[in-house]
Coordinates of C-alpha atoms and ligand atoms in Angstrom, one line a residue:
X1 CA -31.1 7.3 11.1
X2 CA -30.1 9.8 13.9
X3 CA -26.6 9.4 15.4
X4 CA -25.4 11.5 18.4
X5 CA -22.3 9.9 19.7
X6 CA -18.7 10.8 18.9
X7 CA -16.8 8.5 16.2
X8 CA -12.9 9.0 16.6
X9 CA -11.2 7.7 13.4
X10 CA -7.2 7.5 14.1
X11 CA -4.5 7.8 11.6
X12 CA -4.8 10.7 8.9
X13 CA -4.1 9.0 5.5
X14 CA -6.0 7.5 2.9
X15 CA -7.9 4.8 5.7
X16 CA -8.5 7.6 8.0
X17 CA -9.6 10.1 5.8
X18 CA -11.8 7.8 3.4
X19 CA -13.5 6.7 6.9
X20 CA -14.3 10.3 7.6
X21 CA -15.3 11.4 4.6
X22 CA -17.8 8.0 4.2
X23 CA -19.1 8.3 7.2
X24 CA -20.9 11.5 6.1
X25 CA -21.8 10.6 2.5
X26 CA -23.2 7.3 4.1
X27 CA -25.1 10.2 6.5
X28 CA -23.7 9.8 10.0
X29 CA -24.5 12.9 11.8
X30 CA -22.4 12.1 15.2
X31 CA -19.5 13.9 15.8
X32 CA -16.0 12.6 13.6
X33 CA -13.0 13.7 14.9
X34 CA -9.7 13.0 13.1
X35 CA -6.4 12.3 14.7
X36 CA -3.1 12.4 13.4
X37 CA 0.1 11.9 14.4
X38 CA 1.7 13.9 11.6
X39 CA 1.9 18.1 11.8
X40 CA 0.9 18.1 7.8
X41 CA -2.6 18.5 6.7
X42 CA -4.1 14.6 5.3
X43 CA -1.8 13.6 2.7
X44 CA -1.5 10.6 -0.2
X45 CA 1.3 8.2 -0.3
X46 CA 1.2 6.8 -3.6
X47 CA 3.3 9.6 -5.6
X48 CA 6.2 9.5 -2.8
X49 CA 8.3 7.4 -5.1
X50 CA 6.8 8.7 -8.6
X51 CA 5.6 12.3 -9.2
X52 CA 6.5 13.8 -5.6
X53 CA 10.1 12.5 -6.0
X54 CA 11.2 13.4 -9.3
X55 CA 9.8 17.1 -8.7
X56 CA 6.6 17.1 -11.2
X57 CA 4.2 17.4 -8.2
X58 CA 4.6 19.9 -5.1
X59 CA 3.9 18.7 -1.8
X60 CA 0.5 20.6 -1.5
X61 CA -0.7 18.6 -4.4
X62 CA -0.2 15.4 -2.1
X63 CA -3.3 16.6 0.0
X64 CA -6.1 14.4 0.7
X65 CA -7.9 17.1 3.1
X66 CA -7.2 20.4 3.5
X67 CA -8.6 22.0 6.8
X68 CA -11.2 24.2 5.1
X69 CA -12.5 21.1 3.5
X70 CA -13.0 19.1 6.8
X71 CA -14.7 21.9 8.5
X72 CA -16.8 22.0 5.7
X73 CA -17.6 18.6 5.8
X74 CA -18.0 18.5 9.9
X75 CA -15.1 16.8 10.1
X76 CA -12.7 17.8 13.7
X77 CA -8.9 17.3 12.2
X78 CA -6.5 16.8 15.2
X79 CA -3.6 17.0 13.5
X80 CA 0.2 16.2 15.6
X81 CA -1.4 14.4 18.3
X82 CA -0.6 10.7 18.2
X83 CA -2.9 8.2 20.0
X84 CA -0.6 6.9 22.5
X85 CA -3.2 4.5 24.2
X86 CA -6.4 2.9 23.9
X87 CA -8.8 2.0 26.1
X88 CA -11.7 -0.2 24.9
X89 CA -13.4 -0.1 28.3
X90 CA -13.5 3.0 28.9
X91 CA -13.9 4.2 25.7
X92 CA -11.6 7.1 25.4
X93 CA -8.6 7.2 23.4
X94 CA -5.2 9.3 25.2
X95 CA -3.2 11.3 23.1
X96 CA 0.7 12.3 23.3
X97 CA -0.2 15.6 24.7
X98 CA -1.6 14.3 27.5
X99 CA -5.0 14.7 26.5
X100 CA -8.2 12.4 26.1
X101 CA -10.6 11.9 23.5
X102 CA -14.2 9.9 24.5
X103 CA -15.4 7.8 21.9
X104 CA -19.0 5.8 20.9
X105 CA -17.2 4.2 18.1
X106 CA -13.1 4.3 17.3
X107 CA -12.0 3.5 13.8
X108 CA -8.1 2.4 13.9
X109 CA -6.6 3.7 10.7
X110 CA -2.4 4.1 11.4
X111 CA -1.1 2.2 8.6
X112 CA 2.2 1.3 8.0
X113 CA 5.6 2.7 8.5
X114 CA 8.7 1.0 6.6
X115 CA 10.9 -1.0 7.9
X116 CA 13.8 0.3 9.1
X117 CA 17.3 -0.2 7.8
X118 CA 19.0 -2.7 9.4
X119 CA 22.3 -1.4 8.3
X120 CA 22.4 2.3 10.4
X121 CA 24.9 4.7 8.6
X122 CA 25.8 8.1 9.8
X123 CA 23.6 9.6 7.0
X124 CA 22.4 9.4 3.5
X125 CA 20.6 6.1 4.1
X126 CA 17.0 6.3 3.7
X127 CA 13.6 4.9 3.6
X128 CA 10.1 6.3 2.1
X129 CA 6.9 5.8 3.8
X130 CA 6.1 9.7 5.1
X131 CA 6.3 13.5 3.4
X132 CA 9.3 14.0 5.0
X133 CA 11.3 10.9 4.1
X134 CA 9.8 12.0 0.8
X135 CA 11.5 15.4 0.7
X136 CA 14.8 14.5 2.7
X137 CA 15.7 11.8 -0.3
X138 CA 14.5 13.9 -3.1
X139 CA 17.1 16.5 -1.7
X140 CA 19.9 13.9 -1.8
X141 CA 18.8 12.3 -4.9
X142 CA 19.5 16.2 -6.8
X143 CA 22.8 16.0 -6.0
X144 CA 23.8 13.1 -8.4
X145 CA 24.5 9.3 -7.6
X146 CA 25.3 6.9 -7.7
X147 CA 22.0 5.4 -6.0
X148 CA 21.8 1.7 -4.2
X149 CA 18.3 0.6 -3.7
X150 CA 18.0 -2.6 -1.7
X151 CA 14.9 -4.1 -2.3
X152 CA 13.1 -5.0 -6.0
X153 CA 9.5 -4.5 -4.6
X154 CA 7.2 -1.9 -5.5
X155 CA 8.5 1.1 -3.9
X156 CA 12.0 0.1 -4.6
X157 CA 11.7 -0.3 -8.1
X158 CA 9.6 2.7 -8.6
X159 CA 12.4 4.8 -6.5
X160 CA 14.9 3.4 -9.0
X161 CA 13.0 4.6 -12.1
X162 CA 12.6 7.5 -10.6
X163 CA 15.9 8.3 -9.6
X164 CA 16.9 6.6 -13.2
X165 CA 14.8 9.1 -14.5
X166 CA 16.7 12.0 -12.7
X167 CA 19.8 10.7 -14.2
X168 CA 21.3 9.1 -11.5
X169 CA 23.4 6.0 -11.8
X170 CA 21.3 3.3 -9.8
X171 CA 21.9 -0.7 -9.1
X172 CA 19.0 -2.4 -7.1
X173 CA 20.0 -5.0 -5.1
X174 CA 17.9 -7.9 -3.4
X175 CA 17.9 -11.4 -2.0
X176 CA 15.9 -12.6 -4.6
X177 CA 17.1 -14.4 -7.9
X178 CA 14.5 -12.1 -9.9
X179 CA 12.2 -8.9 -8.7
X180 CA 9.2 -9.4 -7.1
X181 CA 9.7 -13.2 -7.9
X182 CA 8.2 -14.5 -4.7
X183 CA 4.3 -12.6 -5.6
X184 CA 4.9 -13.4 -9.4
X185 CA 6.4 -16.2 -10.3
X186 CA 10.5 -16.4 -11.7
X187 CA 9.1 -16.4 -15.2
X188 CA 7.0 -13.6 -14.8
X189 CA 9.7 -11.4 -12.7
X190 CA 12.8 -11.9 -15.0
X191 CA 10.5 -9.6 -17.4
X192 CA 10.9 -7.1 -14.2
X193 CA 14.8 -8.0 -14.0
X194 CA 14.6 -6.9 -17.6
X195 CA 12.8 -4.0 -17.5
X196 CA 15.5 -2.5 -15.2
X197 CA 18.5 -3.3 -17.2
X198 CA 16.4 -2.3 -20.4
X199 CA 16.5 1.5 -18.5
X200 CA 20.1 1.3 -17.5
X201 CA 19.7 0.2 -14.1
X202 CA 22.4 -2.4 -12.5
X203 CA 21.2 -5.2 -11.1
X204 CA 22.4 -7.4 -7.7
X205 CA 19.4 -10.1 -8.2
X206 CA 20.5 -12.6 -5.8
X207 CA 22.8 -10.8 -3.2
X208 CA 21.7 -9.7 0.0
X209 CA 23.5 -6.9 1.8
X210 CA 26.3 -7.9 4.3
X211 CA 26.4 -3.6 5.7
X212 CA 26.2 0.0 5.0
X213 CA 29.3 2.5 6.1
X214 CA 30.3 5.7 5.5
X215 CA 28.1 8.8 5.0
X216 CA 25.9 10.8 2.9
X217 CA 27.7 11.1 -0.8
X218 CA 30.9 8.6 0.2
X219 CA 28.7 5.4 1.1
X220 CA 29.9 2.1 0.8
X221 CA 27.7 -1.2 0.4
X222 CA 29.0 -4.6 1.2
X223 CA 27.2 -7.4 -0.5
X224 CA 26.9 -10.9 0.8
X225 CA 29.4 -12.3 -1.7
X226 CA 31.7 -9.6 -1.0
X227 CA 31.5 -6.8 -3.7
X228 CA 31.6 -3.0 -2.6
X229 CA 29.4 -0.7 -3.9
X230 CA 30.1 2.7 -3.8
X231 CA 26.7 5.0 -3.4
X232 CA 26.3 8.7 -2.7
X233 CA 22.5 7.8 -1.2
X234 CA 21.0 4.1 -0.1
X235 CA 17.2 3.9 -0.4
X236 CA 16.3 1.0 1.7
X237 CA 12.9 -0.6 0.7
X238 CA 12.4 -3.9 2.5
X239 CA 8.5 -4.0 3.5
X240 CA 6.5 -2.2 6.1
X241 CA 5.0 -3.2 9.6
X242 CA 1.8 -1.9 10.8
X243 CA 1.8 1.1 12.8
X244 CA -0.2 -1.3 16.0
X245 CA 2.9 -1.0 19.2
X246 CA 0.6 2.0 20.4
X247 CA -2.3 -0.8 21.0
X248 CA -0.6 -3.1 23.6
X249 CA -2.0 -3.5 26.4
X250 CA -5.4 -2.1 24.9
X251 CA -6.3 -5.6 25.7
X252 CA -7.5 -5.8 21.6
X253 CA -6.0 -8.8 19.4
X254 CA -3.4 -7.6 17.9
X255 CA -1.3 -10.0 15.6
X256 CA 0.6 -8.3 12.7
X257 CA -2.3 -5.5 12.7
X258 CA -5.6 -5.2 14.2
X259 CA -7.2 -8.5 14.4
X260 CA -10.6 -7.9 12.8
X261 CA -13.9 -9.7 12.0
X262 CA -15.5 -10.0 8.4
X263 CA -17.5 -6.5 9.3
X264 CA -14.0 -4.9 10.2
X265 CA -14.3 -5.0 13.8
X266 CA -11.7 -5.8 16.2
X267 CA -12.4 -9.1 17.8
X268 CA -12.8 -8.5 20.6
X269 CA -14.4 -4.9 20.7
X270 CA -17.6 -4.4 19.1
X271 CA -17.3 -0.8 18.7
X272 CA -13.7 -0.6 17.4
X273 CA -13.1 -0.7 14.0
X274 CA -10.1 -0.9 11.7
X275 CA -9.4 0.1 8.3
X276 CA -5.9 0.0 5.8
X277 CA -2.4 -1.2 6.7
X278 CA -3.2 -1.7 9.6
X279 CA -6.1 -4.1 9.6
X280 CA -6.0 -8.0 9.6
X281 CA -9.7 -8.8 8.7
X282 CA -11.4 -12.1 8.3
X283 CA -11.9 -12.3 4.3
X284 CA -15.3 -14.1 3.9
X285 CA -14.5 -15.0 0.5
X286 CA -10.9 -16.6 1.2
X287 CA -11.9 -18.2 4.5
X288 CA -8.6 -16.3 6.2
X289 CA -7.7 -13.4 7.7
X290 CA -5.8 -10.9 5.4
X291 CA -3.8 -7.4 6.2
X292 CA -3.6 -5.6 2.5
X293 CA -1.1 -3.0 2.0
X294 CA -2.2 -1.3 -0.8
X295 CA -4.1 1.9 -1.7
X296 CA -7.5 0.8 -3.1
X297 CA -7.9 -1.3 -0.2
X298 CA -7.6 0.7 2.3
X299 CA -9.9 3.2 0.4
X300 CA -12.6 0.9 -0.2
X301 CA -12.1 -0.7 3.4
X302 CA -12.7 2.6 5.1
X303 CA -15.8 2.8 3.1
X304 CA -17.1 -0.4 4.2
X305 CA -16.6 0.7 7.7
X306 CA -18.1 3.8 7.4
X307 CA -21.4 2.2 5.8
X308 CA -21.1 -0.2 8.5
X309 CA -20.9 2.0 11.7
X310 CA -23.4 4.5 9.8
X311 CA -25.8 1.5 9.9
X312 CA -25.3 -0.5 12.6
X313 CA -28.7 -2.3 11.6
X314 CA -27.4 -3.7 7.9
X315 CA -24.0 -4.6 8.8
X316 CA -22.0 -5.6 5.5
X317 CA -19.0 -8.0 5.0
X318 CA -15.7 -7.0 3.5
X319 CA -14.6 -9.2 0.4
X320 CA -12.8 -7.5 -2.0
X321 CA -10.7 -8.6 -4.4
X322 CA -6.8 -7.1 -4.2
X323 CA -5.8 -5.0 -6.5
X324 CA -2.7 -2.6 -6.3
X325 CA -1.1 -0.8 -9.9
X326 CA 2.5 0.1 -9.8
X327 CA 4.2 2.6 -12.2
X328 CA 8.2 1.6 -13.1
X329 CA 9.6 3.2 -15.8
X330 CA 7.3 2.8 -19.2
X331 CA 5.2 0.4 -17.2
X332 CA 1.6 0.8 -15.8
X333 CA 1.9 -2.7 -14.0
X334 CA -1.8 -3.9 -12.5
X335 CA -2.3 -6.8 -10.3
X336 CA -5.8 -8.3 -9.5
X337 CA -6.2 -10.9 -7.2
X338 CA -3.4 -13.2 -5.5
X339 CA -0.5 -14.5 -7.6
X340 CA 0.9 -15.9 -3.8
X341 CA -0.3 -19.6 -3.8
X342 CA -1.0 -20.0 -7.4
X343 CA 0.3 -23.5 -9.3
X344 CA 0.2 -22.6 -12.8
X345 CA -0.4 -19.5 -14.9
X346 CA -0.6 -18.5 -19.1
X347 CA 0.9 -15.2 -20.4
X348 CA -1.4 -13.7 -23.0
X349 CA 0.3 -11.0 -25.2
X350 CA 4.1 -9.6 -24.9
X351 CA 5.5 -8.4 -21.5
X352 CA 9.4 -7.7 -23.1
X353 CA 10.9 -5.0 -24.4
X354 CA 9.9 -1.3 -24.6
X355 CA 6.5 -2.4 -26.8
X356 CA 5.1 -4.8 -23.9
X357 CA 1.6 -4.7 -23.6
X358 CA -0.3 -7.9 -22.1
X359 CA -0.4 -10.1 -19.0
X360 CA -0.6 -13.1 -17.1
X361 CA -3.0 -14.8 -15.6
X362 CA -2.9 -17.4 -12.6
X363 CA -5.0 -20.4 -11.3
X364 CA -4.7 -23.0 -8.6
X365 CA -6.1 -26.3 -7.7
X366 CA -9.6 -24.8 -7.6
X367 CA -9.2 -24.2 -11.1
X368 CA -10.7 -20.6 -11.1
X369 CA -9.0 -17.6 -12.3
X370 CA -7.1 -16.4 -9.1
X371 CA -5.0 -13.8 -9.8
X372 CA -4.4 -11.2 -13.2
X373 CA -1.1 -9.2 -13.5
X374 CA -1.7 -6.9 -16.6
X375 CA 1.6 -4.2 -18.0
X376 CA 0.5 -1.3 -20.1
X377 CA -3.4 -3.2 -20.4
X378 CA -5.7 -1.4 -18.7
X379 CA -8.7 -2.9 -20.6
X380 CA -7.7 -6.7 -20.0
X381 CA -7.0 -5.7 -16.5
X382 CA -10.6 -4.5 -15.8
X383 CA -12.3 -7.6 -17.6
X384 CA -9.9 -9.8 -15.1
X385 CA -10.9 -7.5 -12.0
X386 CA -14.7 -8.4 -12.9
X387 CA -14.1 -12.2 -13.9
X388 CA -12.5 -12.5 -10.7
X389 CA -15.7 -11.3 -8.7
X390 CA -17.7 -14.0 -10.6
X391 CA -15.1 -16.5 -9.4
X392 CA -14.6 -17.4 -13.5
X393 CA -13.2 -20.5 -14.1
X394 CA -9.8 -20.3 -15.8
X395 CA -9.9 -22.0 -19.2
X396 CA -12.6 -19.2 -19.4
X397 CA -10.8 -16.4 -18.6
X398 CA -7.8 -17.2 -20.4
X399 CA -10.3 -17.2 -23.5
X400 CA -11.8 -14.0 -22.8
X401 CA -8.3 -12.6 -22.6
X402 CA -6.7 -14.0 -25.6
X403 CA -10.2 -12.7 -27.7
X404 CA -9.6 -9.1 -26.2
X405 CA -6.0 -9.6 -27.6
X406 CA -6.6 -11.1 -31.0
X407 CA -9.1 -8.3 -31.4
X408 CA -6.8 -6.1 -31.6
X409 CA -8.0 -4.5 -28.4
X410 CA -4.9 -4.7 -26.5
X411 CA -4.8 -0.8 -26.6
X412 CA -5.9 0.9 -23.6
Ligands
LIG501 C1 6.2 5.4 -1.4 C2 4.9 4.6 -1.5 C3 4.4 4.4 -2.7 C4 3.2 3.6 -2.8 N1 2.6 3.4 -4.1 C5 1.5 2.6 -4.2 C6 0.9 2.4 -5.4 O1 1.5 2.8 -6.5 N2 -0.2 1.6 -5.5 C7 -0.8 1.1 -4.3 O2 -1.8 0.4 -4.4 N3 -0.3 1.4 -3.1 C8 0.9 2.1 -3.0 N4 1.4 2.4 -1.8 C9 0.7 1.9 -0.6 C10 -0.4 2.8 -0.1 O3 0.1 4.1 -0.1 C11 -0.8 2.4 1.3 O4 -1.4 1.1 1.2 C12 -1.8 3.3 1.9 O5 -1.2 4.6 2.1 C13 -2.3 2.8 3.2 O6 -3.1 3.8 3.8 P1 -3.4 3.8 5.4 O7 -4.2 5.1 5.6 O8 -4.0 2.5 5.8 O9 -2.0 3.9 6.1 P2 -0.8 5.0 6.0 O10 -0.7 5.5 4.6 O11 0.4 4.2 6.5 O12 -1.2 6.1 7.0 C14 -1.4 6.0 8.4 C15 -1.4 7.3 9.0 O13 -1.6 7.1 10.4 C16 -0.7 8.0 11.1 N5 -0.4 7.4 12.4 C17 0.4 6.3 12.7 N6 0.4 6.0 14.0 C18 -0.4 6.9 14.6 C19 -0.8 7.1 15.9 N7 -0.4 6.4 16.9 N8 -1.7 8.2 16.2 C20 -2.1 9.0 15.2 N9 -1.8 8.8 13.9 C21 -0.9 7.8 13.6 C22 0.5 8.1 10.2 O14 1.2 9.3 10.5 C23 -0.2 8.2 8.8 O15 -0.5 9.5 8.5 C24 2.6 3.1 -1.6 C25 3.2 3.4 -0.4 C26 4.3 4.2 -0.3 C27 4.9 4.4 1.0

């Protein structure tokens, strides 16, 4: 198939460039331009809080697209020019600097950015979603702690390793009685709560912060039950909201992201697309609309929207399964699936101390497997990944688990 119009894919991360990229594999020969707000060639987000921050990889080895390689692959990369406005109708996108970009088809791919601290300090308070939040803690974090990190989530936990692992003094703090407890379960997130103290990193499970004062080096953290924590740097780590203000009065559904249909499409814009972060899709599978904020999905998403504006005449759903990994400390954690909602789940193998290698695995009233979380088990995570896609039930799956374990096959 021939294409001649213009695809204008906004938002230069992993969403953005994936679309690109699949757009030509798939064999789109229209024009693809790629805008981004940021000055920095395409980058990954992912080793922010792990290899980028303790100083093992250099910012250039972040790159998702370097310019050479997008010209090579026909790809226009409009790089420090945020879309300020879209305009369905008229099919033209307008830019910061004042200028216009016409469009056939527009692929909405700006992500996330993290929430911001509610608790503004003069400085030394910081969050981590961009290169340059990236750089500006690593460069406080060198100079020594102590560290508070509020929030037990995946980037906060992986900051506090990682600034554990740089040999600061660090204490999480969060609302919750245990990490992560609300997408796992208490049982399953006291092993979490453990595997922080087990690396010499304070705890505040169950204390929410009351305010921040003070300035970069001589901070001070007031807890809800009154205890002062002194910090030289805060991390703040409390979620992310998608990058979608820029959209209002596009006249698009916009609802906590870009509401889309099961092919990706905005509702109510057939030739707008959106991919990542940023898009709330209707999930065929779960009968919902989902927004995913994790890596494979927004790679895998941009794919499906690429095959699916490439050929317009075998239009393809989007069900995937979730699946996000996490690295903290000596732990490759994998989840698969939804633990959220579940009523009941079986841990298979040993998720304490420094040896832990196995998982759990969760069901709800349909009685199917719904959700795997895997530490250090690569091998059991994959076969959960694929009984998930067959919608196995879960007396089944636990079986197929326990035999991978009892075969001595727990190793990677
Ligand atoms: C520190 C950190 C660690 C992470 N670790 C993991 C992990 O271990 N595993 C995992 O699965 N996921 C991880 N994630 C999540 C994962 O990185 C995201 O799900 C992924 O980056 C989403 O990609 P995206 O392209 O949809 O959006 P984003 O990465 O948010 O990128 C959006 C891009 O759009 C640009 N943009 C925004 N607004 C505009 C505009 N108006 N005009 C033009 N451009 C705009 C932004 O500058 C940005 O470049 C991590 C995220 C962070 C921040």
């Amino acid at each position: 198939m021939s294409h001649t119009g213009t695809t204008v894919v906004i938002g230069t991360s992993v969403a953005g460039v994936r679309t690109a990229q699949a757009l030509r594999t798939e064999g789109y020969d229209g024009r693809v331009v790629l805008v981004g707000a940021e000055h920095e060639p395409p980058y990954d987000k992912p080793p922010l809080s792990k290899q980028f921050l303790a100083g093992t990889w250099e910012g250039s080895r972040l790159t998702l697209l370097a310019p050479a390689e997008a010209a090579d692959s026909g790809i226009e990369l409009r790089l420090g020019a945020a879309a300020r406005r879209l305009d369905p109708a008229g099919h033209r996108v307008h830019l910061a600097d004042g200028s216009e970009l016409a469009y056939d088809t527009c692929v909405i791919a700006t992500g996330a950015a993290a929430r911001p601290s509610p608790w503004p300090a003069e400085s030394g308070v910081h969050v981590l979603r961009s290169l340059a939040d990236g750089a500006a803690l690593r460069a406080d974090l060198v100079r020594g702690g102590p560290v508070v990190v509020v929030g037990g989530g995946f980037v906060g936990a992986e900051v506090a390793a990682t600034a554990r692992a740089l040999g600061c003094e660090v204490t999480v703090v969060d609302p919750l009685p245990v990490p992560m407890g609300r997408l796992l379960g208490p049982e399953v997130g006291a092993h979490f709560a453990d595997l922080h103290r087990r690396h010499g990193v304070a705890s505040r499970f169950g204390s929410g912060v009351e305010g921040v004062t003070g300035r970069s080096g001589r901070l001070r953290v007031t807890l809800t039950d009154g205890t002062v924590l002194p910090a030289a740097t805060v991390v703040v780590g409390i979620g992310a909201v998608p990058n979608d203000r820029w959209l209002a009065g596009s006249g698009l559904l916009v609802d906590d992201g870009v509401v889309c249909d099961a092919y990706c499409r905005a509702v109510d814009a057939p030739d707008v697309y959106a991919a990542g972060d940023v898009a709330r899709w209707y999930h065929p599978g779960r009968g919902t609309h989902l927004r995913v904020e994790h890596w494979t999905n927004a790679a895998e998403q941009a794919a499906r929207v690429a095959h699916n504006i490439a050929h317009p005449d075998d239009p393809r759903p989007y069900a995937p399964v979730p699946y996000v990994w996490s690295d903290q400390y000596d732990w490759k954690i994998q989840i698969a699936g939804t633990p959220v909602g579940a009523t009941r789940h079986t841990v298979i193998g040993g998720l304490a101390g420094a040896t832990a290698r196995g998982g759990a695995l969760y069901t709800d009233d349909t009685g199917r497997l719904r959700a795997a979380v895997t530490v250090n088990w690569p091998r059991a995570q994959a076969v959960c990944r694929r009984l998930l896609t067959t919608h196995t039930p879960f007396a089944t799956a636990v079986d197929q688990v326990k035999a991978l374990a009892s075969r001595g096959a727990a190793g990677p």
